[in-house]
Short mmCIF file of C-alpha atoms and ligand atoms in Angstrom, two decimals:
data_model
loop_
_atom_site.label_atom_id
_atom_site.label_comp_id
_atom_site.label_asym_id
_atom_site.label_seq_id
_atom_site.Cartn_x
_atom_site.Cartn_y
_atom_site.Cartn_z
CA MET A 792 2.99 -22.13 -2.54
CA THR A 793 5.71 -24.23 -3.65
CA LYS A 794 9.44 -23.07 -3.39
CA ALA A 795 10.64 -21.48 -6.37
CA ALA A 796 14.14 -21.98 -7.94
CA PRO A 797 16.24 -18.84 -7.69
CA LEU A 798 15.15 -16.54 -10.40
CA PHE A 799 18.02 -14.09 -9.90
CA ASN A 800 21.69 -14.38 -8.52
CA ARG A 801 21.63 -10.99 -6.27
CA LEU A 802 18.91 -9.04 -5.33
CA ALA A 803 19.82 -5.34 -4.29
CA LEU A 804 17.37 -3.61 -1.94
CA ILE A 805 17.58 0.16 -1.62
CA GLY A 806 15.28 1.13 1.18
CA VAL A 807 14.33 -1.45 3.87
CA GLY A 808 11.03 -0.35 5.33
CA LEU A 809 7.57 -2.12 5.21
CA ILE A 810 7.84 -3.11 1.52
CA GLY A 811 11.56 -3.77 1.18
CA SER A 812 11.59 -5.75 4.31
CA SER A 813 8.52 -7.76 3.24
CA ILE A 814 10.17 -8.24 -0.29
CA ALA A 815 13.33 -9.62 1.52
CA ARG A 816 11.57 -11.75 3.84
CA ALA A 817 9.24 -13.38 1.07
CA ALA A 818 12.31 -13.56 -1.43
CA ARG A 819 14.18 -15.60 1.05
CA ALA A 820 11.20 -17.74 2.36
CA GLN A 821 10.65 -18.63 -1.23
CA GLY A 822 14.21 -19.03 -2.38
CA ALA A 823 13.65 -16.58 -5.09
CA VAL A 824 17.07 -15.20 -5.12
CA ARG A 825 20.55 -16.46 -4.14
CA GLU A 826 21.67 -13.41 -2.27
CA ILE A 827 20.19 -10.25 -0.98
CA VAL A 828 22.26 -7.26 -0.55
CA ALA A 829 20.46 -4.14 1.23
CA THR A 830 21.10 -0.82 2.04
CA ALA A 831 19.05 2.13 3.71
CA ARG A 832 19.40 5.84 3.94
CA SER A 833 20.04 5.84 7.92
CA ALA A 834 22.85 4.11 9.83
CA ALA A 835 19.99 3.12 12.49
CA THR A 836 17.85 1.33 9.65
CA ARG A 837 20.97 -0.50 8.32
CA ARG A 838 21.76 -1.66 11.71
CA ARG A 839 18.25 -2.88 12.26
CA VAL A 840 18.31 -4.63 9.02
CA ALA A 841 21.44 -6.39 10.00
CA GLU A 842 20.07 -7.46 13.32
CA LEU A 843 16.91 -8.81 11.85
CA GLY A 844 19.02 -10.82 9.41
CA LEU A 845 16.93 -9.62 6.43
CA ALA A 846 19.94 -9.65 4.16
CA ASP A 847 23.13 -11.61 3.51
CA ARG A 848 25.02 -8.22 3.55
CA VAL A 849 24.17 -4.77 4.53
CA VAL A 850 26.32 -1.99 2.87
CA GLU A 851 26.56 1.69 3.37
CA SER A 852 25.93 3.17 -0.07
CA ASN A 853 23.59 2.62 -2.78
CA ALA A 854 26.39 2.17 -5.20
CA ALA A 855 27.99 -0.54 -3.30
CA ALA A 856 24.51 -2.23 -2.92
CA VAL A 857 23.84 -2.41 -6.72
CA ALA A 858 27.35 -3.70 -7.73
CA GLY A 859 26.91 -6.96 -9.47
CA ALA A 860 23.26 -7.25 -8.69
CA ASP A 861 20.96 -8.68 -11.65
CA LEU A 862 17.84 -7.41 -9.82
CA VAL A 863 17.68 -3.87 -8.13
CA ILE A 864 14.64 -2.86 -6.47
CA VAL A 865 14.18 0.68 -5.20
CA CYS A 866 12.00 0.66 -2.04
CA ILE A 867 11.92 4.21 -0.99
CA PRO A 868 9.31 7.10 -1.41
CA VAL A 869 8.45 8.24 -4.85
CA GLY A 870 9.86 11.69 -4.59
CA ALA A 871 13.37 10.35 -3.60
CA CYS A 872 13.54 7.68 -6.65
CA GLY A 873 14.99 10.12 -9.35
CA ALA A 874 17.99 11.05 -7.10
CA VAL A 875 18.84 7.59 -6.43
CA ALA A 876 18.58 6.54 -10.00
CA ALA A 877 21.04 9.14 -10.85
CA GLU A 878 23.37 7.97 -8.07
CA ILE A 879 23.33 4.24 -9.03
CA GLY A 880 23.11 4.51 -12.82
CA PRO A 881 26.89 4.34 -13.30
CA HIS A 882 27.19 1.50 -11.01
CA LEU A 883 24.61 -0.97 -12.34
CA ALA A 884 25.69 -4.23 -13.91
CA PRO A 885 24.97 -4.80 -17.60
CA GLY A 886 21.64 -6.74 -18.09
CA ALA A 887 20.51 -5.87 -14.62
CA ILE A 888 16.76 -5.30 -14.11
CA VAL A 889 15.97 -2.14 -12.34
CA SER A 890 12.54 -1.81 -10.49
CA ASP A 891 10.75 -0.04 -7.75
CA VAL A 892 7.68 -0.19 -5.73
CA GLY A 893 6.21 3.18 -5.91
CA SER A 894 2.61 4.02 -5.44
CA VAL A 895 2.51 6.36 -8.55
CA LYS A 896 4.11 5.38 -11.75
CA ALA A 897 4.23 7.95 -14.36
CA VAL A 898 6.54 10.17 -12.32
CA ILE A 899 8.74 7.18 -11.58
CA VAL A 900 9.17 6.50 -15.40
CA ARG A 901 9.76 10.40 -15.87
CA ASP A 902 12.30 10.57 -13.00
CA MET A 903 14.20 7.34 -13.14
CA ALA A 904 14.56 6.32 -16.71
CA PRO A 905 16.78 9.06 -18.02
CA HIS A 906 19.43 7.92 -15.53
CA LEU A 907 19.58 4.30 -16.35
CA PRO A 908 22.22 3.23 -18.93
CA LYS A 909 21.72 1.30 -21.99
CA GLY A 910 21.54 -2.53 -21.58
CA VAL A 911 19.93 -2.17 -18.17
CA HIS A 912 16.17 -3.13 -18.12
CA PHE A 913 13.78 -0.80 -16.46
CA VAL A 914 10.67 -2.36 -15.11
CA PRO A 915 8.58 -0.27 -12.65
CA ALA A 916 6.31 -2.13 -10.28
CA HIS A 917 3.58 -1.52 -7.78
CA PRO A 918 2.62 -4.13 -5.50
CA VAL A 919 -0.74 -3.23 -4.21
CA ALA A 920 -0.34 -4.40 -0.72
CA GLY A 921 0.60 -2.65 2.43
CA THR A 922 -0.28 -1.63 6.06
CA GLU A 923 -0.25 1.48 8.00
CA HIS A 924 3.09 0.37 9.66
CA SER A 925 6.53 1.52 8.43
CA GLY A 926 10.04 0.46 8.84
CA PRO A 927 12.04 -3.00 8.74
CA ASP A 928 10.27 -4.64 11.68
CA ALA A 929 6.81 -3.96 10.19
CA GLY A 930 7.31 -6.09 7.16
CA PHE A 931 6.33 -9.81 6.86
CA ALA A 932 6.84 -12.56 4.15
CA GLU A 933 3.09 -12.96 3.41
CA LEU A 934 2.24 -9.40 2.39
CA PHE A 935 1.98 -10.04 -1.05
CA VAL A 936 0.28 -13.35 -1.23
CA GLY A 937 -2.96 -13.00 -3.35
CA ARG A 938 -2.44 -9.33 -4.05
CA TRP A 939 -1.78 -7.69 -7.30
CA CYS A 940 1.55 -6.35 -8.50
CA ILE A 941 1.25 -3.87 -11.30
CA LEU A 942 4.05 -3.68 -13.71
CA THR A 943 4.24 -0.58 -15.77
CA PRO A 944 7.24 -1.04 -18.21
CA PRO A 945 7.94 1.69 -20.88
CA ALA A 946 7.55 0.63 -24.48
CA TRP A 947 11.27 0.19 -25.03
CA THR A 948 11.69 -2.32 -22.09
CA ASP A 949 12.65 -5.91 -23.20
CA PRO A 950 9.52 -8.08 -22.82
CA GLY A 951 11.90 -10.85 -21.53
CA ALA A 952 12.86 -8.67 -18.76
CA VAL A 953 9.29 -7.95 -17.86
CA GLU A 954 8.43 -11.50 -17.74
CA ARG A 955 11.49 -12.49 -15.38
CA LEU A 956 10.23 -9.64 -12.94
CA ALA A 957 6.57 -10.87 -13.12
CA ALA A 958 8.08 -14.49 -12.39
CA PHE A 959 9.74 -13.01 -9.21
CA TRP A 960 6.45 -11.29 -8.03
CA ARG A 961 4.43 -14.61 -8.81
CA ALA A 962 7.14 -16.51 -6.57
CA LEU A 963 6.40 -14.03 -3.75
CA GLY A 964 2.81 -15.02 -3.98
CA ALA A 965 1.43 -11.91 -5.96
CA GLU A 966 -0.79 -11.81 -9.01
CA VAL A 967 0.90 -9.80 -11.64
CA GLU A 968 -1.22 -7.34 -14.34
CA ARG A 969 0.60 -4.84 -16.79
CA MET A 970 -0.50 -1.43 -17.64
CA PRO A 971 0.57 1.86 -18.79
CA PRO A 972 1.85 4.11 -16.11
CA GLU A 973 -0.69 6.79 -16.77
CA HIS A 974 -3.44 4.48 -16.59
CA HIS A 975 -2.14 2.83 -13.40
CA ASP A 976 -2.15 6.31 -11.69
CA LEU A 977 -5.78 6.94 -12.65
CA VAL A 978 -6.96 3.61 -11.20
CA LEU A 979 -5.07 3.98 -8.26
CA ALA A 980 -6.25 7.50 -7.60
CA ILE A 981 -9.75 6.26 -7.03
CA THR A 982 -8.86 3.00 -5.32
CA SER A 983 -6.30 4.28 -3.08
CA HIS A 984 -5.13 7.76 -3.27
CA LEU A 985 -8.79 9.28 -2.99
CA PRO A 986 -9.75 6.86 0.12
CA HIS A 987 -6.46 8.06 1.96
CA LEU A 988 -7.25 11.59 1.18
CA ILE A 989 -10.84 11.21 2.68
CA ALA A 990 -9.48 9.38 5.87
CA TYR A 991 -6.81 12.03 6.43
CA THR A 992 -9.63 14.59 5.98
CA ILE A 993 -12.22 13.09 8.20
CA VAL A 994 -9.68 12.46 10.96
CA GLY A 995 -8.29 15.78 10.80
CA THR A 996 -11.69 17.26 11.04
CA ALA A 997 -12.47 15.42 14.09
CA ASP A 998 -9.30 16.55 15.69
CA GLU A 999 -10.19 20.18 15.11
CA LEU A 1000 -13.55 19.70 16.95
CA ALA A 1001 -13.92 21.10 20.63
CA GLU A 1002 -11.89 19.08 23.42
CA VAL A 1003 -14.99 17.48 24.94
CA THR A 1004 -16.31 16.44 21.68
CA ARG A 1005 -12.76 15.00 20.43
CA SER A 1006 -12.68 12.84 23.50
CA GLU A 1007 -16.21 11.49 22.41
CA VAL A 1008 -15.05 10.87 18.97
CA LEU A 1009 -12.40 8.52 20.28
CA LYS A 1010 -14.59 6.95 22.80
CA PHE A 1011 -17.41 6.10 20.36
CA SER A 1012 -14.98 5.56 17.42
CA ALA A 1013 -16.23 1.91 16.92
CA GLY A 1014 -19.22 3.55 14.90
CA GLY A 1015 -16.96 3.86 11.76
CA PHE A 1016 -14.45 6.44 12.53
CA ARG A 1017 -11.76 4.08 13.79
CA ASP A 1018 -11.70 2.26 10.57
CA PHE A 1019 -10.62 5.64 8.86
CA THR A 1020 -8.06 6.17 11.51
CA ARG A 1021 -6.21 3.00 10.58
CA ILE A 1022 -5.85 4.54 6.91
CA ALA A 1023 -5.05 8.05 8.33
CA ALA A 1024 -2.07 6.55 10.25
CA SER A 1025 -0.10 5.80 7.00
CA ASP A 1026 3.17 7.11 6.65
CA PRO A 1027 3.15 10.92 6.21
CA THR A 1028 6.34 11.06 3.91
CA MET A 1029 5.01 8.40 1.59
CA TRP A 1030 1.63 9.96 1.19
CA ARG A 1031 2.86 13.53 0.72
CA ASP A 1032 4.92 12.25 -2.05
CA VAL A 1033 1.97 10.33 -3.62
CA PHE A 1034 -0.35 13.39 -3.72
CA LEU A 1035 2.46 15.58 -5.27
CA ALA A 1036 3.24 12.86 -7.89
CA ASN A 1037 -0.33 12.08 -8.85
CA LYS A 1038 -1.73 15.67 -8.78
CA ASP A 1039 -3.63 15.41 -11.97
CA ALA A 1040 -5.41 12.05 -11.48
CA VAL A 1041 -6.37 12.64 -8.04
CA LEU A 1042 -7.78 16.17 -8.87
CA GLU A 1043 -9.71 14.62 -11.35
CA MET A 1044 -11.30 11.87 -9.19
CA LEU A 1045 -11.75 14.35 -6.49
CA GLY A 1046 -13.86 16.51 -8.89
CA THR A 1047 -16.11 13.40 -9.47
CA PHE A 1048 -16.17 12.62 -5.72
CA ASN A 1049 -17.28 16.17 -4.98
CA GLU A 1050 -20.21 15.92 -7.59
CA ASP A 1051 -21.22 12.56 -5.97
CA LEU A 1052 -21.05 13.89 -2.45
CA SER A 1053 -23.16 16.84 -3.47
CA LYS A 1054 -25.75 14.40 -4.89
CA LEU A 1055 -25.89 12.67 -1.58
CA THR A 1056 -26.12 16.02 0.48
CA ARG A 1057 -28.88 17.02 -1.51
CA ALA A 1058 -30.85 13.84 -0.97
CA ILE A 1059 -30.31 14.17 2.77
CA ARG A 1060 -31.58 17.83 2.64
CA ARG A 1061 -34.74 16.89 0.67
CA GLY A 1062 -35.38 13.80 2.83
CA ASP A 1063 -34.93 11.70 -0.39
CA GLY A 1064 -34.69 8.25 1.26
CA GLN A 1065 -35.10 6.32 -1.93
CA ALA A 1066 -31.97 8.00 -3.35
CA LEU A 1067 -30.02 7.29 -0.22
CA PHE A 1068 -31.54 3.53 -0.12
CA ASP A 1069 -30.40 2.97 -3.85
CA HIS A 1070 -27.01 4.50 -3.45
CA PHE A 1071 -26.17 2.55 -0.15
CA ALA A 1072 -27.50 -0.68 -1.94
CA ARG A 1073 -25.22 -0.27 -4.69
CA THR A 1074 -22.20 0.51 -2.63
CA ARG A 1075 -23.11 -2.95 -0.20
CA ALA A 1076 -22.96 -4.82 -3.61
CA ILE A 1077 -19.47 -3.38 -4.41
CA ARG A 1078 -18.24 -4.50 -0.90
CA ARG A 1079 -19.66 -8.02 -1.63
CA GLY A 1080 -17.93 -8.09 -4.98
CA ILE A 1081 -14.47 -7.44 -3.41
CA VAL A 1082 -15.07 -10.22 -0.81
CA ASP A 1083 -16.21 -12.55 -3.73
CA ILE A 1084 -12.83 -12.07 -5.85
CA GLY A 1085 -10.81 -12.68 -2.65
CA GLN A 1086 -9.50 -9.30 -2.11
CA ASP A 1087 -10.85 -9.07 1.50
CA SER A 1088 -11.91 -11.53 4.30
CA PRO A 1089 -15.76 -12.09 4.65
CA ALA A 1090 -15.39 -12.16 8.38
CA PRO A 1091 -17.71 -9.53 9.81
CA ASP A 1092 -16.17 -6.14 11.27
CA PHE A 1093 -12.82 -7.10 9.44
CA GLY A 1094 -12.33 -10.29 11.46
CA ARG A 1095 -11.83 -8.22 14.85
CA LEU A 1096 -11.98 -10.28 17.77
CA HIS A 1097 -14.86 -9.48 20.20
CA ALA A 1098 -14.68 -9.76 23.95
CA ASP A 1099 -16.57 -12.52 25.78
CA LEU A 1100 -19.89 -11.85 27.29
CA PRO A 1101 -19.60 -10.71 31.07
CA VAL A 1102 -19.51 -13.78 33.36
CA GLU A 1103 -21.78 -12.07 36.27
CA PRO A 1104 -25.48 -12.81 35.95
CA LEU A 1105 -27.61 -9.89 34.70
CA PRO A 1106 -28.83 -7.80 37.57
CA ARG A 1107 -32.59 -7.47 38.37
CA PRO A 1108 -34.94 -6.49 36.72
CA TYR A 1109 -33.27 -7.61 33.36
CA ALA A 1110 -32.66 -11.19 34.37
CA VAL A 1111 -35.22 -13.71 33.66
CA THR A 1112 -36.35 -15.62 36.80
CA ASP A 1113 -38.75 -18.41 37.66
CA ASP A 1114 -41.20 -16.04 39.00
CA SER A 1115 -41.17 -13.49 35.94
P1 NAP B 1269 9.03 2.98 4.97
O1 NAP B 1269 8.50 1.78 5.75
O2 NAP B 1269 8.78 4.12 5.56
O3 NAP B 1269 10.32 2.61 4.53
C1 NAP B 1269 11.16 3.64 3.68
C2 NAP B 1269 12.38 3.55 3.12
O4 NAP B 1269 12.97 4.46 2.47
C3 NAP B 1269 13.27 3.45 4.50
O5 NAP B 1269 14.27 2.36 4.40
C4 NAP B 1269 14.07 4.76 4.45
O6 NAP B 1269 15.26 4.84 5.01
C5 NAP B 1269 14.10 4.98 2.93
N1 NAP B 1269 14.08 6.50 2.49
C6 NAP B 1269 13.11 7.35 3.09
N2 NAP B 1269 13.35 8.48 2.43
C7 NAP B 1269 14.49 8.42 1.66
C8 NAP B 1269 15.19 9.39 0.93
N3 NAP B 1269 14.80 10.56 0.74
N4 NAP B 1269 16.35 8.86 0.20
C9 NAP B 1269 16.62 7.53 0.29
N5 NAP B 1269 15.85 6.58 1.20
C10 NAP B 1269 14.77 7.21 1.71
O7 NAP B 1269 8.22 3.00 3.52
P2 NAP B 1269 7.39 1.80 2.91
O8 NAP B 1269 5.90 1.54 3.14
O9 NAP B 1269 8.06 0.62 2.63
O10 NAP B 1269 7.17 2.62 1.11
C11 NAP B 1269 8.30 2.49 0.14
C12 NAP B 1269 7.65 2.53 -1.13
O11 NAP B 1269 6.49 1.71 -1.17
C13 NAP B 1269 7.01 4.00 -1.41
O12 NAP B 1269 7.25 4.57 -2.57
C14 NAP B 1269 5.57 3.80 -1.33
O13 NAP B 1269 4.86 4.49 -2.19
C15 NAP B 1269 5.34 2.23 -1.86
N6 NAP B 1269 4.39 1.56 -1.41
C16 NAP B 1269 3.92 1.48 0.07
C17 NAP B 1269 2.85 0.73 0.54
C18 NAP B 1269 2.31 0.75 1.81
O14 NAP B 1269 1.29 0.38 2.15
N7 NAP B 1269 3.21 1.16 2.64
C19 NAP B 1269 2.24 -0.12 -0.43
C20 NAP B 1269 2.66 -0.19 -1.83
C21 NAP B 1269 3.77 0.69 -2.20
P3 NAP B 1269 15.51 5.20 6.60
O15 NAP B 1269 14.81 4.19 7.29
O16 NAP B 1269 16.78 5.10 6.80
O17 NAP B 1269 15.00 6.62 6.84
#
């Protein structure tokens, strides 16, 4: 990536967890903004942000953070965005762009837009990138490289402001797509929200098993279970808000999922190997498609490192010897 010329004078970050701190690190690394002013809800996080040097200034209030900023990005759980918009509304500079990073978009437009004054441009955004870690230490500058950032501007937003925010995300390495908020919520319900719900379910079910079985679940987790545990370790507050905010789309996808699960259940019950094989062949092709378009690494087992073979020779009778 080439270093971009500053696209904004002052970026205000409200909330500096995984996503906010990754934006700060990437924006600084790319020279995308002249100055970063940050704030967070707790004094502990504000202190940590200052220690890590993630911002030029760390301030105590949301109002102080947005004063004089030409780009404001709210990086907090979806359910808290409306109250923050109400708080910052009167303090926003004319012409400023206000954005967010929430994983659900229709609710963000509903909750934030009414609080933003005329002359301020509202461009909601969702960088489709993340990890199961939280907090300012968890972020890294490369998080958005090669990942999509979806912008969902309301119809009345100035296209020039949308393009300025798109340029900012491209400077951070992301690819940008625009879509209506409701469409975003439907797409993400199947690609992100449902997989998280399934992971939360499986890991919870295993935990409810008897003590002895549970220890075996952990011991033999490499059989597939551990890949669900990574997703199920995601932030509880964030995901509570996602399911509350995207209720309709998630319920719709869950209905379709339950029908498909019933089909597979029937195939297993009837011993219909062909139906199972055909289904699994189709899903294997989908995985290959994701790798082909660069949305995941082709490395086997998600690129995990495997331990070396033991150095000691194999004990008899397994060792091949001259007299064998
Ligand atoms: P995070 O690491 O947990 O950080 C959350 C930040 O929000 C912290 O600074 C926290 O402040 C602040 N906060 C929490 N509750 C708040 C409230 N009620 N009012 C004001 N501030 C509050 O979370 P994150 O992963 O960066 O997620 C932030 C947003 O990004 C969410 O809307 C999420 O949907 C979206 N997102 C997340 C991912 C992902 O994979 N994690 C990916 C894409 C988008 P304190 O530290 O002071 O408590």
